[in-house]
């Protein structure tokens, strides 16, 4: 029978009648995507979301809105990000159908040799690594805003930066997260006169509800609006930044500040089930770690068909393996060869999958580690889709709470403390408890490894933009975002989805209070897992559009009460035409 079939197939293939087959049967025409029914923005602060929608109403596109949201977050969330820091912007240009990854990560100043961060006993000087001028990299965010406006925006910076300038001048009410963060960083911030003055503008310690004004920051953003790149990296602001760093004992050169450039990188792409994922390449560790985790899982199991205990066990084992590789291999691809092809290959994932025991935890204790503190306030993310189908997923940061704690006098610019994301002393864990080695050692101009993971996912019906803050937990937050959409959740459910996290070292599953019930925890412990129940973390902001109906929805993390996801109806053509005429 088999032979008969094979023969008949061969005969059919050889038959002259097959000539008709030279014109292959037409594949059913793929339905064209409909345009989104307006615009959707989700961000960590309502004022930033509103600023983005204000700019879309003025005729801007998603990229103009991104400038408004990003700069407004710099003003209203100095605890998390700012123009003294950096970020990653994943863009989708609807016209060319291209994804672009804009790397605006800070760079290492020349002065930041590994020796500069050791104390007299040769130990990592934590104070230098986390506080003041030595902890700060050369900022990247202002260059990203200018690049976005020049290459992708439709409006001038004077328009897209106007909301942030206005809010910096008029002020906004302080909210508990800013006060709690200040209380944690007070000892450091009060060391620096400009930081102390800013935080004590009411003549006492700041309190919830105080109106927080930043006139110096307004002026600095105005200079960017008026002069673009040179408004920050050269002239008045640059001189003040250089003087501030030098006055506090650090060293930046005018040359390294004045030549900072954003980098365009190819997004990292992979498939998970029926989803196409575009995400952050190195110097983010997020994309490749997520690819590893999802390929380990996707190649072996359908999570939707596993019991709760199996899901947590398998995801934990995938996390453990991906975070181990993050520690060893990853760094700035312009300086080190990152074995992306191997780490991201299906074969490598299969090898890792084969080491997972279905009923037993794998111990992590190949290397020493130290407990990771719970970090949930640093860094911020926003997601945008506009009515043309342009998309932005952007994550930006000053690293830890209020970055370095140091405001450069006369600028309102709070400097980042991103240098701590380098392996300043290889083999010693950073503030997130994550270790690194030579691949992530500082070098002049090098970009420190990041966990920021702005991501797009797309299947036949849906497109979503996702991202989150949370230090090393960013990657698993976004992972749960993808899994949530795959489980059929809407954007708000995705943002609210309970989380757990394992990062190889320390060898424990951190679980949010309501993520795992007692029976699941008991079953996991029986398998050899340690479980640490923790207060909730993260601040995921996600938006989605249905390509068949145009419907939009947004999700803002309920763990952050000041965030906002907002859907608006399409802007009328008249407003757009006016914008083009500028
Ligand atoms: N500073 C946090 C990160 O980039 O991962």
PDB file of N, CA and C in Angstrom, residues 306-378:
ATOM      1  N   UNK A 306      -1.001  22.626  31.859  1.00  0.00           N
ATOM      2  CA  UNK A 306      -0.310  22.120  33.051  1.00  0.00           C
ATOM      3  C   UNK A 306      -1.073  22.517  34.315  1.00  0.00           C
ATOM      4  N   UNK A 307      -0.848  21.727  35.384  1.00  0.00           N
ATOM      5  CA  UNK A 307      -1.429  22.125  36.674  1.00  0.00           C
ATOM      6  C   UNK A 307      -0.677  23.355  37.176  1.00  0.00           C
ATOM      7  N   UNK A 308      -1.236  24.032  38.170  1.00  0.00           N
ATOM      8  CA  UNK A 308      -0.600  25.240  38.724  1.00  0.00           C
ATOM      9  C   UNK A 308       0.813  24.915  39.215  1.00  0.00           C
ATOM     10  N   UNK A 309       0.942  23.796  39.949  1.00  0.00           N
ATOM     11  CA  UNK A 309       2.257  23.435  40.501  1.00  0.00           C
ATOM     12  C   UNK A 309       3.247  23.177  39.364  1.00  0.00           C
ATOM     13  N   UNK A 310       2.800  22.462  38.352  1.00  0.00           N
ATOM     14  CA  UNK A 310       3.689  22.197  37.202  1.00  0.00           C
ATOM     15  C   UNK A 310       4.099  23.498  36.516  1.00  0.00           C
ATOM     16  N   UNK A 311       3.143  24.395  36.344  1.00  0.00           N
ATOM     17  CA  UNK A 311       3.457  25.686  35.701  1.00  0.00           C
ATOM     18  C   UNK A 311       4.558  26.411  36.462  1.00  0.00           C
ATOM     19  N   UNK A 312       4.381  26.505  37.785  1.00  0.00           N
ATOM     20  CA  UNK A 312       5.359  27.261  38.580  1.00  0.00           C
ATOM     21  C   UNK A 312       6.713  26.552  38.550  1.00  0.00           C
ATOM     22  N   UNK A 313       6.701  25.246  38.680  1.00  0.00           N
ATOM     23  CA  UNK A 313       7.956  24.488  38.658  1.00  0.00           C
ATOM     24  C   UNK A 313       8.687  24.699  37.330  1.00  0.00           C
ATOM     25  N   UNK A 314       7.980  24.521  36.224  1.00  0.00           N
ATOM     26  CA  UNK A 314       8.629  24.600  34.906  1.00  0.00           C
ATOM     27  C   UNK A 314       9.129  26.015  34.628  1.00  0.00           C
ATOM     28  N   UNK A 315       8.294  27.003  34.947  1.00  0.00           N
ATOM     29  CA  UNK A 315       8.730  28.386  34.725  1.00  0.00           C
ATOM     30  C   UNK A 315       9.932  28.714  35.600  1.00  0.00           C
ATOM     31  N   UNK A 316       9.905  28.262  36.850  1.00  0.00           N
ATOM     32  CA  UNK A 316      11.031  28.518  37.750  1.00  0.00           C
ATOM     33  C   UNK A 316      12.312  27.915  37.185  1.00  0.00           C
ATOM     34  N   UNK A 317      12.226  26.693  36.710  1.00  0.00           N
ATOM     35  CA  UNK A 317      13.427  26.033  36.183  1.00  0.00           C
ATOM     36  C   UNK A 317      13.925  26.754  34.919  1.00  0.00           C
ATOM     37  N   UNK A 318      12.995  27.244  34.109  1.00  0.00           N
ATOM     38  CA  UNK A 318      13.402  28.014  32.914  1.00  0.00           C
ATOM     39  C   UNK A 318      14.062  29.321  33.346  1.00  0.00           C
ATOM     40  N   UNK A 319      13.483  29.997  34.348  1.00  0.00           N
ATOM     41  CA  UNK A 319      14.060  31.254  34.844  1.00  0.00           C
ATOM     42  C   UNK A 319      15.466  31.010  35.388  1.00  0.00           C
ATOM     43  N   UNK A 320      15.598  29.980  36.211  1.00  0.00           N
ATOM     44  CA  UNK A 320      16.885  29.662  36.839  1.00  0.00           C
ATOM     45  C   UNK A 320      17.992  29.545  35.767  1.00  0.00           C
ATOM     46  N   UNK A 321      17.674  28.837  34.690  1.00  0.00           N
ATOM     47  CA  UNK A 321      18.679  28.595  33.655  1.00  0.00           C
ATOM     48  C   UNK A 321      18.978  29.856  32.851  1.00  0.00           C
ATOM     49  N   UNK A 322      17.963  30.639  32.532  1.00  0.00           N
ATOM     50  CA  UNK A 322      18.197  31.859  31.745  1.00  0.00           C
ATOM     51  C   UNK A 322      18.970  32.898  32.561  1.00  0.00           C
ATOM     52  N   UNK A 323      18.651  33.025  33.847  1.00  0.00           N
ATOM     53  CA  UNK A 323      19.350  34.025  34.674  1.00  0.00           C
ATOM     54  C   UNK A 323      20.801  33.619  34.928  1.00  0.00           C
ATOM     55  N   UNK A 324      21.050  32.308  34.976  1.00  0.00           N
ATOM     56  CA  UNK A 324      22.443  31.884  35.113  1.00  0.00           C
ATOM     57  C   UNK A 324      23.240  32.378  33.889  1.00  0.00           C
ATOM     58  N   UNK A 325      22.701  32.203  32.692  1.00  0.00           N
ATOM     59  CA  UNK A 325      23.420  32.621  31.487  1.00  0.00           C
ATOM     60  C   UNK A 325      23.569  34.130  31.432  1.00  0.00           C
ATOM     61  N   UNK A 326      22.572  34.851  31.905  1.00  0.00           N
ATOM     62  CA  UNK A 326      22.639  36.315  31.912  1.00  0.00           C
ATOM     63  C   UNK A 326      23.884  36.760  32.652  1.00  0.00           C
ATOM     64  N   UNK A 327      24.129  36.114  33.782  1.00  0.00           N
ATOM     65  CA  UNK A 327      25.239  36.502  34.632  1.00  0.00           C
ATOM     66  C   UNK A 327      26.578  36.320  33.929  1.00  0.00           C
ATOM     67  N   UNK A 328      26.674  35.291  33.126  1.00  0.00           N
ATOM     68  CA  UNK A 328      27.982  34.919  32.603  1.00  0.00           C
ATOM     69  C   UNK A 328      28.276  35.558  31.250  1.00  0.00           C
ATOM     70  N   UNK A 329      27.307  35.582  30.337  1.00  0.00           N
ATOM     71  CA  UNK A 329      27.631  35.870  28.945  1.00  0.00           C
ATOM     72  C   UNK A 329      27.331  37.290  28.474  1.00  0.00           C
ATOM     73  N   UNK A 330      26.473  38.025  29.183  1.00  0.00           N
ATOM     74  CA  UNK A 330      25.927  39.216  28.543  1.00  0.00           C
ATOM     75  C   UNK A 330      26.648  40.507  28.874  1.00  0.00           C
ATOM     76  N   UNK A 331      26.684  41.398  27.895  1.00  0.00           N
ATOM     77  CA  UNK A 331      27.310  42.709  28.042  1.00  0.00           C
ATOM     78  C   UNK A 331      26.987  43.534  26.806  1.00  0.00           C
ATOM     79  N   UNK A 332      27.670  44.683  26.654  1.00  0.00           N
ATOM     80  CA  UNK A 332      27.459  45.567  25.513  1.00  0.00           C
ATOM     81  C   UNK A 332      28.023  44.892  24.255  1.00  0.00           C
ATOM     82  N   UNK A 333      27.176  44.620  23.243  1.00  0.00           N
ATOM     83  CA  UNK A 333      27.648  43.885  22.061  1.00  0.00           C
ATOM     84  C   UNK A 333      28.682  44.652  21.239  1.00  0.00           C
ATOM     85  N   UNK A 334      28.830  45.970  21.489  1.00  0.00           N
ATOM     86  CA  UNK A 334      29.865  46.725  20.784  1.00  0.00           C
ATOM     87  C   UNK A 334      31.238  46.480  21.408  1.00  0.00           C
ATOM     88  N   UNK A 335      31.263  45.831  22.559  1.00  0.00           N
ATOM     89  CA  UNK A 335      32.531  45.610  23.268  1.00  0.00           C
ATOM     90  C   UNK A 335      32.836  44.134  23.482  1.00  0.00           C
ATOM     91  N   UNK A 336      31.802  43.316  23.608  1.00  0.00           N
ATOM     92  CA  UNK A 336      32.046  41.890  23.843  1.00  0.00           C
ATOM     93  C   UNK A 336      31.193  41.072  22.870  1.00  0.00           C
ATOM     94  N   UNK A 337      31.690  39.897  22.569  1.00  0.00           N
ATOM     95  CA  UNK A 337      30.920  39.031  21.671  1.00  0.00           C
ATOM     96  C   UNK A 337      29.887  38.284  22.526  1.00  0.00           C
ATOM     97  N   UNK A 338      28.639  38.625  22.316  1.00  0.00           N
ATOM     98  CA  UNK A 338      27.578  37.962  23.071  1.00  0.00           C
ATOM     99  C   UNK A 338      27.096  36.772  22.232  1.00  0.00           C
ATOM    100  N   UNK A 339      27.149  35.543  22.761  1.00  0.00           N
ATOM    101  CA  UNK A 339      26.785  34.377  21.946  1.00  0.00           C
ATOM    102  C   UNK A 339      25.273  34.247  21.763  1.00  0.00           C
ATOM    103  N   UNK A 340      24.706  35.294  21.117  1.00  0.00           N
ATOM    104  CA  UNK A 340      23.240  35.357  20.996  1.00  0.00           C
ATOM    105  C   UNK A 340      22.676  34.173  20.214  1.00  0.00           C
ATOM    106  N   UNK A 341      23.360  33.822  19.109  1.00  0.00           N
ATOM    107  CA  UNK A 341      22.810  32.764  18.255  1.00  0.00           C
ATOM    108  C   UNK A 341      22.723  31.461  19.041  1.00  0.00           C
ATOM    109  N   UNK A 342      23.768  31.184  19.814  1.00  0.00           N
ATOM    110  CA  UNK A 342      23.743  29.925  20.564  1.00  0.00           C
ATOM    111  C   UNK A 342      22.714  29.990  21.696  1.00  0.00           C
ATOM    112  N   UNK A 343      22.769  31.089  22.481  1.00  0.00           N
ATOM    113  CA  UNK A 343      21.843  31.185  23.621  1.00  0.00           C
ATOM    114  C   UNK A 343      20.384  31.144  23.157  1.00  0.00           C
ATOM    115  N   UNK A 344      20.145  31.719  21.966  1.00  0.00           N
ATOM    116  CA  UNK A 344      18.763  31.801  21.491  1.00  0.00           C
ATOM    117  C   UNK A 344      18.345  30.618  20.639  1.00  0.00           C
ATOM    118  N   UNK A 345      19.251  29.646  20.437  1.00  0.00           N
ATOM    119  CA  UNK A 345      18.895  28.559  19.513  1.00  0.00           C
ATOM    120  C   UNK A 345      17.932  27.568  20.178  1.00  0.00           C
ATOM    121  N   UNK A 346      17.159  26.914  19.319  1.00  0.00           N
ATOM    122  CA  UNK A 346      16.197  25.915  19.819  1.00  0.00           C
ATOM    123  C   UNK A 346      16.936  24.711  20.388  1.00  0.00           C
ATOM    124  N   UNK A 347      18.118  24.419  19.793  1.00  0.00           N
ATOM    125  CA  UNK A 347      18.895  23.265  20.256  1.00  0.00           C
ATOM    126  C   UNK A 347      19.401  23.519  21.675  1.00  0.00           C
ATOM    127  N   UNK A 348      19.876  24.741  21.902  1.00  0.00           N
ATOM    128  CA  UNK A 348      20.378  25.071  23.235  1.00  0.00           C
ATOM    129  C   UNK A 348      19.231  24.995  24.251  1.00  0.00           C
ATOM    130  N   UNK A 349      18.069  25.514  23.835  1.00  0.00           N
ATOM    131  CA  UNK A 349      16.898  25.443  24.724  1.00  0.00           C
ATOM    132  C   UNK A 349      16.549  23.993  25.019  1.00  0.00           C
ATOM    133  N   UNK A 350      16.665  23.150  23.974  1.00  0.00           N
ATOM    134  CA  UNK A 350      16.334  21.728  24.175  1.00  0.00           C
ATOM    135  C   UNK A 350      17.303  21.103  25.179  1.00  0.00           C
ATOM    136  N   UNK A 351      18.585  21.478  25.076  1.00  0.00           N
ATOM    137  CA  UNK A 351      19.586  20.963  26.011  1.00  0.00           C
ATOM    138  C   UNK A 351      19.254  21.373  27.437  1.00  0.00           C
ATOM    139  N   UNK A 352      18.878  22.635  27.602  1.00  0.00           N
ATOM    140  CA  UNK A 352      18.531  23.109  28.951  1.00  0.00           C
ATOM    141  C   UNK A 352      17.262  22.415  29.453  1.00  0.00           C
ATOM    142  N   UNK A 353      16.316  22.253  28.520  1.00  0.00           N
ATOM    143  CA  UNK A 353      15.049  21.615  28.900  1.00  0.00           C
ATOM    144  C   UNK A 353      15.302  20.185  29.405  1.00  0.00           C
ATOM    145  N   UNK A 354      16.259  19.531  28.756  1.00  0.00           N
ATOM    146  CA  UNK A 354      16.534  18.138  29.121  1.00  0.00           C
ATOM    147  C   UNK A 354      17.077  18.013  30.548  1.00  0.00           C
ATOM    148  N   UNK A 355      17.615  19.112  31.068  1.00  0.00           N
ATOM    149  CA  UNK A 355      18.168  19.042  32.432  1.00  0.00           C
ATOM    150  C   UNK A 355      17.095  19.312  33.495  1.00  0.00           C
ATOM    151  N   UNK A 356      15.869  19.594  33.055  1.00  0.00           N
ATOM    152  CA  UNK A 356      14.804  19.876  34.028  1.00  0.00           C
ATOM    153  C   UNK A 356      14.148  18.565  34.467  1.00  0.00           C
ATOM    154  N   UNK A 357      14.215  18.297  35.734  1.00  0.00           N
ATOM    155  CA  UNK A 357      13.538  17.122  36.297  1.00  0.00           C
ATOM    156  C   UNK A 357      12.065  17.491  36.483  1.00  0.00           C
ATOM    157  N   UNK A 358      11.149  16.646  35.990  1.00  0.00           N
ATOM    158  CA  UNK A 358       9.736  17.048  36.062  1.00  0.00           C
ATOM    159  C   UNK A 358       9.189  17.205  37.481  1.00  0.00           C
ATOM    160  N   UNK A 359       9.842  16.536  38.439  1.00  0.00           N
ATOM    161  CA  UNK A 359       9.284  16.622  39.810  1.00  0.00           C
ATOM    162  C   UNK A 359      10.245  17.204  40.833  1.00  0.00           C
ATOM    163  N   UNK A 360      11.455  17.597  40.404  1.00  0.00           N
ATOM    164  CA  UNK A 360      12.435  18.047  41.405  1.00  0.00           C
ATOM    165  C   UNK A 360      13.064  19.365  40.994  1.00  0.00           C
ATOM    166  N   UNK A 361      13.271  20.227  41.980  1.00  0.00           N
ATOM    167  CA  UNK A 361      13.980  21.485  41.724  1.00  0.00           C
ATOM    168  C   UNK A 361      15.462  21.189  41.493  1.00  0.00           C
ATOM    169  N   UNK A 362      16.091  21.945  40.571  1.00  0.00           N
ATOM    170  CA  UNK A 362      17.544  21.823  40.389  1.00  0.00           C
ATOM    171  C   UNK A 362      18.218  22.812  41.326  1.00  0.00           C
ATOM    172  N   UNK A 363      19.131  22.390  42.213  1.00  0.00           N
ATOM    173  CA  UNK A 363      19.777  23.381  43.087  1.00  0.00           C
ATOM    174  C   UNK A 363      20.613  24.369  42.277  1.00  0.00           C
ATOM    175  N   UNK A 364      20.646  25.623  42.700  1.00  0.00           N
ATOM    176  CA  UNK A 364      21.366  26.673  41.952  1.00  0.00           C
ATOM    177  C   UNK A 364      22.798  26.865  42.418  1.00  0.00           C
ATOM    178  N   UNK A 365      23.206  26.139  43.429  1.00  0.00           N
ATOM    179  CA  UNK A 365      24.407  26.576  44.150  1.00  0.00           C
ATOM    180  C   UNK A 365      25.740  26.248  43.454  1.00  0.00           C
ATOM    181  N   UNK A 366      25.794  26.608  42.186  1.00  0.00           N
ATOM    182  CA  UNK A 366      27.070  26.481  41.471  1.00  0.00           C
ATOM    183  C   UNK A 366      28.001  27.638  41.831  1.00  0.00           C
ATOM    184  N   UNK A 367      27.424  28.796  42.108  1.00  0.00           N
ATOM    185  CA  UNK A 367      28.199  29.980  42.474  1.00  0.00           C
ATOM    186  C   UNK A 367      27.569  30.590  43.725  1.00  0.00           C
ATOM    187  N   UNK A 368      28.354  31.397  44.443  1.00  0.00           N
ATOM    188  CA  UNK A 368      27.768  32.056  45.599  1.00  0.00           C
ATOM    189  C   UNK A 368      26.850  33.189  45.143  1.00  0.00           C
ATOM    190  N   UNK A 369      25.908  33.559  45.968  1.00  0.00           N
ATOM    191  CA  UNK A 369      25.034  34.677  45.656  1.00  0.00           C
ATOM    192  C   UNK A 369      24.710  35.420  46.928  1.00  0.00           C
ATOM    193  N   UNK A 370      23.884  36.415  46.832  1.00  0.00           N
ATOM    194  CA  UNK A 370      23.420  37.087  48.043  1.00  0.00           C
ATOM    195  C   UNK A 370      21.973  37.494  47.835  1.00  0.00           C
ATOM    196  N   UNK A 371      21.197  37.627  48.940  1.00  0.00           N
ATOM    197  CA  UNK A 371      19.768  37.893  48.754  1.00  0.00           C
ATOM    198  C   UNK A 371      19.540  39.162  47.938  1.00  0.00           C
ATOM    199  N   UNK A 372      18.594  39.107  47.007  1.00  0.00           N
ATOM    200  CA  UNK A 372      18.251  40.294  46.227  1.00  0.00           C
ATOM    201  C   UNK A 372      17.204  41.088  46.986  1.00  0.00           C
ATOM    202  N   UNK A 373      17.421  42.406  47.169  1.00  0.00           N
ATOM    203  CA  UNK A 373      16.367  43.190  47.804  1.00  0.00           C
ATOM    204  C   UNK A 373      15.160  43.296  46.876  1.00  0.00           C
ATOM    205  N   UNK A 374      14.000  43.489  47.444  1.00  0.00           N
ATOM    206  CA  UNK A 374      12.822  43.714  46.601  1.00  0.00           C
ATOM    207  C   UNK A 374      12.902  45.110  46.017  1.00  0.00           C
ATOM    208  N   UNK A 375      12.877  45.205  44.718  1.00  0.00           N
ATOM    209  CA  UNK A 375      12.999  46.507  44.061  1.00  0.00           C
ATOM    210  C   UNK A 375      11.795  46.688  43.162  1.00  0.00           C
ATOM    211  N   UNK A 376      10.978  47.715  43.435  1.00  0.00           N
ATOM    212  CA  UNK A 376       9.808  47.865  42.570  1.00  0.00           C
ATOM    213  C   UNK A 376       9.574  49.285  42.103  1.00  0.00           C
ATOM    214  N   UNK A 377      10.341  50.238  42.598  1.00  0.00           N
ATOM    215  CA  UNK A 377      10.003  51.614  42.273  1.00  0.00           C
ATOM    216  C   UNK A 377      10.864  52.229  41.181  1.00  0.00           C
ATOM    217  N   UNK A 378      12.021  51.643  40.945  1.00  0.00           N
ATOM    218  CA  UNK A 378      12.918  52.234  39.970  1.00  0.00           C
ATOM    219  C   UNK A 378      12.452  51.912  38.564  1.00  0.00           C
TER     220      UNK A 378
END
